[in-house]
Amino acid sequence: GDRCFGDDPSIITGIGKFNGKVVGVLGHRKGQNLKEQLSVNFGMANPEGYRKALRVAKLISEKFKAPIISFLDTPGANPTEGAEERGIASAIATNLMEFFNIRTPIIVVVIGEGGSGGALGIGIGDRILMLKYSIYSVISPEGCASILFGNASKSKEAAKSLKLTAQDLKALNVIDEIIEEPYGGAHRFKEETIKNVGDALEKNLIELVKIPTETLLHMRKEKFLKMGVYREE
């Protein structure tokens, strides 16, 4: 848990080996069936989940000097009153600041949904990868359509404007790499998807571990500062 309030099963953390190298792992957990989904709040993390993720990330970086891999798959952070009372906004904001100072490489992989601040809470990294059919957005298309058009049925139009696909985000330099995903989705072809993700992780880890720490931290900050474009009309 977070050593302050409790544990949050919607964010899992751990340490292990990837191709013989020690790595830390963070990730959202959505559940495979209704019972599991209810127990993990459909992947919508609480403040204690984000605090746990930061605690473990620091432990892995400072004690084991190991890189960190973070898997994003959430519709967003828990929006309930209880989460607000326990400081969900503060927990996410703290993670945004602190993850820029983690002194080992961080690779982020969007494997399903990357929902707004709920994803960003464990989404700061040196490389951001996305499965081909995953999405990464500030809001769901339905939510955006309700706000902009007053009609959730215009979600397709909203999705186009949000630029939430891997292809859109690569063109905008928000992500670094698109990982090939079998037609029909990762959930139907798990072994092939795992291999593709593993190959991408190995390639990026080899590159990142060669970069001096201070250079890595500077590049990480510059990467996010340079994101985004604007247009005057």
PDB file of C-alpha atoms in Angstrom:
ATOM      1  CA  GLY A   1       0.000   0.000   0.000  1.00  0.00           C
ATOM      2  CA  ASP A   2       0.921   3.660   0.267  1.00  0.00           C
ATOM      3  CA  ARG A   3       1.973   3.480   3.966  1.00  0.00           C
ATOM      4  CA  CYS A   4      -0.529   6.274   4.675  1.00  0.00           C
ATOM      5  CA  PHE A   5      -4.066   4.995   4.129  1.00  0.00           C
ATOM      6  CA  GLY A   6      -4.147   1.565   2.538  1.00  0.00           C
ATOM      7  CA  ASP A   7      -3.666  -0.464  -0.608  1.00  0.00           C
ATOM      8  CA  ASP A   8      -5.358   0.004  -3.970  1.00  0.00           C
ATOM      9  CA  PRO A   9      -5.722  -3.158  -6.083  1.00  0.00           C
ATOM     10  CA  SER A  10      -6.401  -1.128  -9.241  1.00  0.00           C
ATOM     11  CA  ILE A  11      -2.680  -0.316  -9.429  1.00  0.00           C
ATOM     12  CA  ILE A  12      -0.219  -3.177  -9.187  1.00  0.00           C
ATOM     13  CA  THR A  13       3.511  -2.843  -8.585  1.00  0.00           C
ATOM     14  CA  GLY A  14       6.417  -5.213  -8.424  1.00  0.00           C
ATOM     15  CA  ILE A  15      10.010  -6.050  -9.213  1.00  0.00           C
ATOM     16  CA  GLY A  16      11.242  -8.858 -11.422  1.00  0.00           C
ATOM     17  CA  LYS A  17      13.478  -9.767 -14.321  1.00  0.00           C
ATOM     18  CA  PHE A  18      13.011  -8.970 -17.996  1.00  0.00           C
ATOM     19  CA  ASN A  19      15.374 -10.851 -20.311  1.00  0.00           C
ATOM     20  CA  GLY A  20      17.697 -11.398 -17.373  1.00  0.00           C
ATOM     21  CA  LYS A  21      17.724  -7.766 -16.224  1.00  0.00           C
ATOM     22  CA  VAL A  22      16.108  -6.466 -13.013  1.00  0.00           C
ATOM     23  CA  VAL A  23      13.196  -4.099 -13.703  1.00  0.00           C
ATOM     24  CA  GLY A  24      10.393  -2.509 -11.744  1.00  0.00           C
ATOM     25  CA  VAL A  25       6.821  -2.771 -13.007  1.00  0.00           C
ATOM     26  CA  LEU A  26       3.828  -0.503 -12.452  1.00  0.00           C
ATOM     27  CA  GLY A  27       0.432  -0.923 -14.047  1.00  0.00           C
ATOM     28  CA  HIS A  28      -3.299  -0.444 -13.965  1.00  0.00           C
ATOM     29  CA  ARG A  29      -5.469  -3.479 -13.328  1.00  0.00           C
ATOM     30  CA  LYS A  30      -8.941  -3.615 -14.861  1.00  0.00           C
ATOM     31  CA  GLY A  31      -9.974  -7.197 -14.186  1.00  0.00           C
ATOM     32  CA  GLN A  32     -10.914 -10.058 -16.497  1.00  0.00           C
ATOM     33  CA  ASN A  33     -14.526 -10.587 -15.401  1.00  0.00           C
ATOM     34  CA  LEU A  34     -17.241  -8.641 -13.624  1.00  0.00           C
ATOM     35  CA  LYS A  35     -16.222  -9.816 -10.148  1.00  0.00           C
ATOM     36  CA  GLU A  36     -12.616  -8.750 -10.710  1.00  0.00           C
ATOM     37  CA  GLN A  37     -13.650  -5.507 -12.384  1.00  0.00           C
ATOM     38  CA  LEU A  38     -15.746  -4.534  -9.385  1.00  0.00           C
ATOM     39  CA  SER A  39     -12.924  -5.397  -6.979  1.00  0.00           C
ATOM     40  CA  VAL A  40     -10.489  -3.110  -8.836  1.00  0.00           C
ATOM     41  CA  ASN A  41     -13.027  -0.367  -9.615  1.00  0.00           C
ATOM     42  CA  PHE A  42     -12.713  -0.993 -13.374  1.00  0.00           C
ATOM     43  CA  GLY A  43      -9.129   0.262 -13.289  1.00  0.00           C
ATOM     44  CA  MET A  44      -9.989   3.676 -11.840  1.00  0.00           C
ATOM     45  CA  ALA A  45      -7.277   4.181  -9.247  1.00  0.00           C
ATOM     46  CA  ASN A  46      -7.528   5.910  -5.879  1.00  0.00           C
ATOM     47  CA  PRO A  47      -4.976   8.318  -4.376  1.00  0.00           C
ATOM     48  CA  GLU A  48      -3.428   5.495  -2.356  1.00  0.00           C
ATOM     49  CA  GLY A  49      -2.746   3.671  -5.625  1.00  0.00           C
ATOM     50  CA  TYR A  50      -0.760   6.572  -7.043  1.00  0.00           C
ATOM     51  CA  ARG A  51       1.113   7.045  -3.774  1.00  0.00           C
ATOM     52  CA  LYS A  52       1.944   3.340  -3.750  1.00  0.00           C
ATOM     53  CA  ALA A  53       3.224   3.575  -7.331  1.00  0.00           C
ATOM     54  CA  LEU A  54       5.516   6.472  -6.430  1.00  0.00           C
ATOM     55  CA  ARG A  55       6.801   4.729  -3.299  1.00  0.00           C
ATOM     56  CA  VAL A  56       7.670   1.596  -5.276  1.00  0.00           C
ATOM     57  CA  ALA A  57       9.173   3.555  -8.186  1.00  0.00           C
ATOM     58  CA  LYS A  58      11.520   5.358  -5.795  1.00  0.00           C
ATOM     59  CA  LEU A  59      12.432   2.088  -4.077  1.00  0.00           C
ATOM     60  CA  ILE A  60      13.243   0.403  -7.383  1.00  0.00           C
ATOM     61  CA  SER A  61      15.231   3.365  -8.656  1.00  0.00           C
ATOM     62  CA  GLU A  62      17.151   4.214  -5.490  1.00  0.00           C
ATOM     63  CA  LYS A  63      17.778   0.772  -3.982  1.00  0.00           C
ATOM     64  CA  PHE A  64      17.989  -1.489  -7.020  1.00  0.00           C
ATOM     65  CA  LYS A  65      19.106   1.115  -9.608  1.00  0.00           C
ATOM     66  CA  ALA A  66      16.730  -0.594 -12.020  1.00  0.00           C
ATOM     67  CA  PRO A  67      14.663   0.758 -14.917  1.00  0.00           C
ATOM     68  CA  ILE A  68      10.888   0.987 -14.590  1.00  0.00           C
ATOM     69  CA  ILE A  69       8.193  -0.185 -16.997  1.00  0.00           C
ATOM     70  CA  SER A  70       4.716   1.292 -16.574  1.00  0.00           C
ATOM     71  CA  PHE A  71       1.627  -0.171 -18.268  1.00  0.00           C
ATOM     72  CA  LEU A  72      -1.355   2.161 -18.729  1.00  0.00           C
ATOM     73  CA  ASP A  73      -4.916   0.885 -19.063  1.00  0.00           C
ATOM     74  CA  THR A  74      -7.514   3.020 -17.295  1.00  0.00           C
ATOM     75  CA  PRO A  75     -10.586   5.078 -18.184  1.00  0.00           C
ATOM     76  CA  GLY A  76      -9.360   7.641 -15.633  1.00  0.00           C
ATOM     77  CA  ALA A  77      -8.769   8.139 -11.929  1.00  0.00           C
ATOM     78  CA  ASN A  78     -11.544   7.421  -9.430  1.00  0.00           C
ATOM     79  CA  PRO A  79     -13.865  10.475  -9.541  1.00  0.00           C
ATOM     80  CA  THR A  80     -15.772   9.737  -6.334  1.00  0.00           C
ATOM     81  CA  GLU A  81     -16.149  12.002  -3.313  1.00  0.00           C
ATOM     82  CA  GLY A  82     -14.063   9.637  -1.196  1.00  0.00           C
ATOM     83  CA  ALA A  83     -11.142   9.831  -3.608  1.00  0.00           C
ATOM     84  CA  GLU A  84     -11.380  13.618  -3.595  1.00  0.00           C
ATOM     85  CA  GLU A  85     -11.387  13.687   0.208  1.00  0.00           C
ATOM     86  CA  ARG A  86      -8.218  11.574   0.267  1.00  0.00           C
ATOM     87  CA  GLY A  87      -6.460  13.889  -2.192  1.00  0.00           C
ATOM     88  CA  ILE A  88      -6.648  12.310  -5.658  1.00  0.00           C
ATOM     89  CA  ALA A  89      -5.636  15.534  -7.433  1.00  0.00           C
ATOM     90  CA  SER A  90      -2.713  16.075  -5.078  1.00  0.00           C
ATOM     91  CA  ALA A  91      -1.541  12.461  -5.454  1.00  0.00           C
ATOM     92  CA  ILE A  92      -1.518  12.671  -9.257  1.00  0.00           C
ATOM     93  CA  ALA A  93       0.147  16.099  -9.245  1.00  0.00           C
ATOM     94  CA  THR A  94       2.846  14.846  -6.875  1.00  0.00           C
ATOM     95  CA  ASN A  95       3.525  11.884  -9.159  1.00  0.00           C
ATOM     96  CA  LEU A  96       3.816  14.155 -12.186  1.00  0.00           C
ATOM     97  CA  MET A  97       6.505  16.134 -10.384  1.00  0.00           C
ATOM     98  CA  GLU A  98       8.343  13.257  -8.724  1.00  0.00           C
ATOM     99  CA  PHE A  99       8.522  10.927 -11.726  1.00  0.00           C
ATOM    100  CA  PHE A 100      10.549  13.550 -13.592  1.00  0.00           C
ATOM    101  CA  ASN A 101      13.228  13.029 -10.921  1.00  0.00           C
ATOM    102  CA  ILE A 102      13.356   9.222 -10.946  1.00  0.00           C
ATOM    103  CA  ARG A 103      17.020   8.541 -11.741  1.00  0.00           C
ATOM    104  CA  THR A 104      16.631   5.388 -13.803  1.00  0.00           C
ATOM    105  CA  PRO A 105      15.020   4.901 -17.237  1.00  0.00           C
ATOM    106  CA  ILE A 106      11.219   4.764 -17.416  1.00  0.00           C
ATOM    107  CA  ILE A 107       9.304   3.230 -20.313  1.00  0.00           C
ATOM    108  CA  VAL A 108       5.546   3.764 -20.501  1.00  0.00           C
ATOM    109  CA  VAL A 109       3.326   1.443 -22.544  1.00  0.00           C
ATOM    110  CA  VAL A 110      -0.329   2.245 -23.278  1.00  0.00           C
ATOM    111  CA  ILE A 111      -1.945  -1.182 -23.664  1.00  0.00           C
ATOM    112  CA  GLY A 112      -5.632  -0.233 -23.788  1.00  0.00           C
ATOM    113  CA  GLU A 113      -7.045   3.028 -22.517  1.00  0.00           C
ATOM    114  CA  GLY A 114      -4.905   5.945 -21.423  1.00  0.00           C
ATOM    115  CA  GLY A 115      -7.501   8.023 -19.636  1.00  0.00           C
ATOM    116  CA  SER A 116      -6.530  11.579 -18.689  1.00  0.00           C
ATOM    117  CA  GLY A 117      -4.838  12.253 -15.335  1.00  0.00           C
ATOM    118  CA  GLY A 118      -5.561   8.698 -14.272  1.00  0.00           C
ATOM    119  CA  ALA A 119      -3.057   7.541 -16.870  1.00  0.00           C
ATOM    120  CA  LEU A 120      -0.593  10.394 -16.399  1.00  0.00           C
ATOM    121  CA  GLY A 121      -0.253   9.556 -12.706  1.00  0.00           C
ATOM    122  CA  ILE A 122       2.028   6.680 -13.729  1.00  0.00           C
ATOM    123  CA  GLY A 123       2.608   7.908 -17.279  1.00  0.00           C
ATOM    124  CA  ILE A 124       5.742  10.063 -17.074  1.00  0.00           C
ATOM    125  CA  GLY A 125       8.642   8.391 -18.848  1.00  0.00           C
ATOM    126  CA  ASP A 126      11.588   8.594 -21.208  1.00  0.00           C
ATOM    127  CA  ARG A 127       9.816   6.632 -23.929  1.00  0.00           C
ATOM    128  CA  ILE A 128       6.072   6.337 -24.440  1.00  0.00           C
ATOM    129  CA  LEU A 129       4.889   3.385 -26.505  1.00  0.00           C
ATOM    130  CA  MET A 130       1.349   2.503 -27.596  1.00  0.00           C
ATOM    131  CA  LEU A 131      -0.272  -0.616 -28.912  1.00  0.00           C
ATOM    132  CA  LYS A 132      -1.602   0.048 -32.399  1.00  0.00           C
ATOM    133  CA  TYR A 133      -5.279  -0.035 -31.414  1.00  0.00           C
ATOM    134  CA  SER A 134      -5.025   1.609 -27.987  1.00  0.00           C
ATOM    135  CA  ILE A 135      -6.142   5.163 -27.191  1.00  0.00           C
ATOM    136  CA  TYR A 136      -4.723   7.991 -25.084  1.00  0.00           C
ATOM    137  CA  SER A 137      -6.918  10.991 -24.361  1.00  0.00           C
ATOM    138  CA  VAL A 138      -7.843  13.737 -21.916  1.00  0.00           C
ATOM    139  CA  ILE A 139     -11.474  12.545 -21.920  1.00  0.00           C
ATOM    140  CA  SER A 140     -13.613   9.802 -23.429  1.00  0.00           C
ATOM    141  CA  PRO A 141     -15.267  10.572 -26.799  1.00  0.00           C
ATOM    142  CA  GLU A 142     -18.691  10.248 -25.168  1.00  0.00           C
ATOM    143  CA  GLY A 143     -17.782  12.677 -22.388  1.00  0.00           C
ATOM    144  CA  CYS A 144     -16.276  15.118 -24.857  1.00  0.00           C
ATOM    145  CA  ALA A 145     -19.353  14.957 -27.100  1.00  0.00           C
ATOM    146  CA  SER A 146     -21.643  15.616 -24.132  1.00  0.00           C
ATOM    147  CA  ILE A 147     -19.649  18.727 -23.187  1.00  0.00           C
ATOM    148  CA  LEU A 148     -18.976  20.162 -26.645  1.00  0.00           C
ATOM    149  CA  PHE A 149     -22.130  19.166 -28.490  1.00  0.00           C
ATOM    150  CA  GLY A 150     -24.560  18.424 -25.670  1.00  0.00           C
ATOM    151  CA  ASN A 151     -25.090  15.008 -27.215  1.00  0.00           C
ATOM    152  CA  ALA A 152     -23.097  11.855 -26.401  1.00  0.00           C
ATOM    153  CA  SER A 153     -24.213  10.272 -29.680  1.00  0.00           C
ATOM    154  CA  LYS A 154     -21.712  12.498 -31.507  1.00  0.00           C
ATOM    155  CA  SER A 155     -18.841  10.535 -30.000  1.00  0.00           C
ATOM    156  CA  LYS A 156     -17.337   9.651 -33.399  1.00  0.00           C
ATOM    157  CA  GLU A 157     -17.003  13.320 -34.283  1.00  0.00           C
ATOM    158  CA  ALA A 158     -15.506  14.018 -30.859  1.00  0.00           C
ATOM    159  CA  ALA A 159     -13.044  11.130 -31.174  1.00  0.00           C
ATOM    160  CA  LYS A 160     -11.768  12.525 -34.458  1.00  0.00           C
ATOM    161  CA  SER A 161     -11.176  15.929 -32.855  1.00  0.00           C
ATOM    162  CA  LEU A 162      -9.488  14.452 -29.775  1.00  0.00           C
ATOM    163  CA  LYS A 163      -6.695  12.840 -31.854  1.00  0.00           C
ATOM    164  CA  LEU A 164      -6.639   9.907 -29.456  1.00  0.00           C
ATOM    165  CA  THR A 165      -5.302   7.117 -31.677  1.00  0.00           C
ATOM    166  CA  ALA A 166      -1.725   5.881 -31.658  1.00  0.00           C
ATOM    167  CA  GLN A 167      -1.293   7.150 -35.210  1.00  0.00           C
ATOM    168  CA  ASP A 168      -2.536  10.646 -34.322  1.00  0.00           C
ATOM    169  CA  LEU A 169      -0.361  10.862 -31.219  1.00  0.00           C
ATOM    170  CA  LYS A 170       2.757   9.668 -33.034  1.00  0.00           C
ATOM    171  CA  ALA A 171       2.223  12.415 -35.625  1.00  0.00           C
ATOM    172  CA  LEU A 172       1.912  14.961 -32.796  1.00  0.00           C
ATOM    173  CA  ASN A 173       5.082  13.625 -31.092  1.00  0.00           C
ATOM    174  CA  VAL A 174       3.155  12.783 -27.930  1.00  0.00           C
ATOM    175  CA  ILE A 175       4.319   9.164 -28.166  1.00  0.00           C
ATOM    176  CA  ASP A 176       7.554   7.698 -29.459  1.00  0.00           C
ATOM    177  CA  GLU A 177       6.597   4.372 -30.963  1.00  0.00           C
ATOM    178  CA  ILE A 178       3.599   2.334 -32.107  1.00  0.00           C
ATOM    179  CA  ILE A 179       3.736  -1.371 -31.245  1.00  0.00           C
ATOM    180  CA  GLU A 180       2.133  -3.653 -33.810  1.00  0.00           C
ATOM    181  CA  GLU A 181      -1.022  -5.317 -32.561  1.00  0.00           C
ATOM    182  CA  PRO A 182      -2.758  -8.243 -34.310  1.00  0.00           C
ATOM    183  CA  TYR A 183      -5.958  -7.414 -36.145  1.00  0.00           C
ATOM    184  CA  GLY A 184      -8.820  -7.953 -33.717  1.00  0.00           C
ATOM    185  CA  GLY A 185      -6.939  -6.664 -30.694  1.00  0.00           C
ATOM    186  CA  ALA A 186      -4.385  -7.760 -28.135  1.00  0.00           C
ATOM    187  CA  HIS A 187      -6.979  -9.581 -26.030  1.00  0.00           C
ATOM    188  CA  ARG A 188      -7.533 -12.090 -28.855  1.00  0.00           C
ATOM    189  CA  PHE A 189      -3.863 -12.718 -29.613  1.00  0.00           C
ATOM    190  CA  LYS A 190      -2.110 -12.403 -26.272  1.00  0.00           C
ATOM    191  CA  GLU A 191       1.082 -14.343 -27.026  1.00  0.00           C
ATOM    192  CA  GLU A 192       1.827 -12.428 -30.220  1.00  0.00           C
ATOM    193  CA  THR A 193       1.136  -9.113 -28.498  1.00  0.00           C
ATOM    194  CA  ILE A 194       3.355 -10.000 -25.533  1.00  0.00           C
ATOM    195  CA  LYS A 195       6.197 -10.811 -27.936  1.00  0.00           C
ATOM    196  CA  ASN A 196       5.753  -7.521 -29.805  1.00  0.00           C
ATOM    197  CA  VAL A 197       5.715  -5.542 -26.558  1.00  0.00           C
ATOM    198  CA  GLY A 198       8.736  -7.447 -25.271  1.00  0.00           C
ATOM    199  CA  ASP A 199      10.726  -6.731 -28.429  1.00  0.00           C
ATOM    200  CA  ALA A 200       9.911  -3.015 -28.206  1.00  0.00           C
ATOM    201  CA  LEU A 201      10.832  -2.878 -24.517  1.00  0.00           C
ATOM    202  CA  GLU A 202      14.150  -4.642 -25.094  1.00  0.00           C
ATOM    203  CA  LYS A 203      15.127  -2.265 -27.906  1.00  0.00           C
ATOM    204  CA  ASN A 204      14.281   0.846 -25.899  1.00  0.00           C
ATOM    205  CA  LEU A 205      15.899  -0.393 -22.685  1.00  0.00           C
ATOM    206  CA  ILE A 206      19.173  -1.077 -24.506  1.00  0.00           C
ATOM    207  CA  GLU A 207      19.159   2.520 -25.758  1.00  0.00           C
ATOM    208  CA  LEU A 208      18.113   4.185 -22.501  1.00  0.00           C
ATOM    209  CA  VAL A 209      20.531   2.467 -20.110  1.00  0.00           C
ATOM    210  CA  LYS A 210      23.447   3.903 -22.111  1.00  0.00           C
ATOM    211  CA  ILE A 211      22.382   7.505 -21.407  1.00  0.00           C
ATOM    212  CA  PRO A 212      24.063   9.266 -18.438  1.00  0.00           C
ATOM    213  CA  THR A 213      21.639   9.952 -15.585  1.00  0.00           C
ATOM    214  CA  GLU A 214      21.714  13.753 -15.693  1.00  0.00           C
ATOM    215  CA  THR A 215      21.277  13.723 -19.468  1.00  0.00           C
ATOM    216  CA  LEU A 216      18.378  11.286 -19.112  1.00  0.00           C
ATOM    217  CA  LEU A 217      16.587  13.536 -16.602  1.00  0.00           C
ATOM    218  CA  HIS A 218      17.107  16.596 -18.796  1.00  0.00           C
ATOM    219  CA  MET A 219      15.820  14.780 -21.890  1.00  0.00           C
ATOM    220  CA  ARG A 220      12.764  13.521 -19.999  1.00  0.00           C
ATOM    221  CA  LYS A 221      11.755  17.033 -18.963  1.00  0.00           C
ATOM    222  CA  GLU A 222      12.444  18.501 -22.399  1.00  0.00           C
ATOM    223  CA  LYS A 223      10.415  15.747 -24.020  1.00  0.00           C
ATOM    224  CA  PHE A 224       7.247  16.774 -22.202  1.00  0.00           C
ATOM    225  CA  LEU A 225       7.898  20.513 -22.508  1.00  0.00           C
ATOM    226  CA  LYS A 226       8.064  20.170 -26.295  1.00  0.00           C
ATOM    227  CA  MET A 227       4.813  18.233 -26.619  1.00  0.00           C
ATOM    228  CA  GLY A 228       1.827  19.701 -28.398  1.00  0.00           C
ATOM    229  CA  VAL A 229       1.139  22.115 -31.201  1.00  0.00           C
ATOM    230  CA  TYR A 230      -1.199  25.044 -31.617  1.00  0.00           C
ATOM    231  CA  ARG A 231      -2.780  26.811 -34.549  1.00  0.00           C
ATOM    232  CA  GLU A 232      -3.978  30.396 -34.851  1.00  0.00           C
ATOM    233  CA  GLU A 233      -7.080  31.058 -36.933  1.00  0.00           C
TER     234      GLU A 233
END
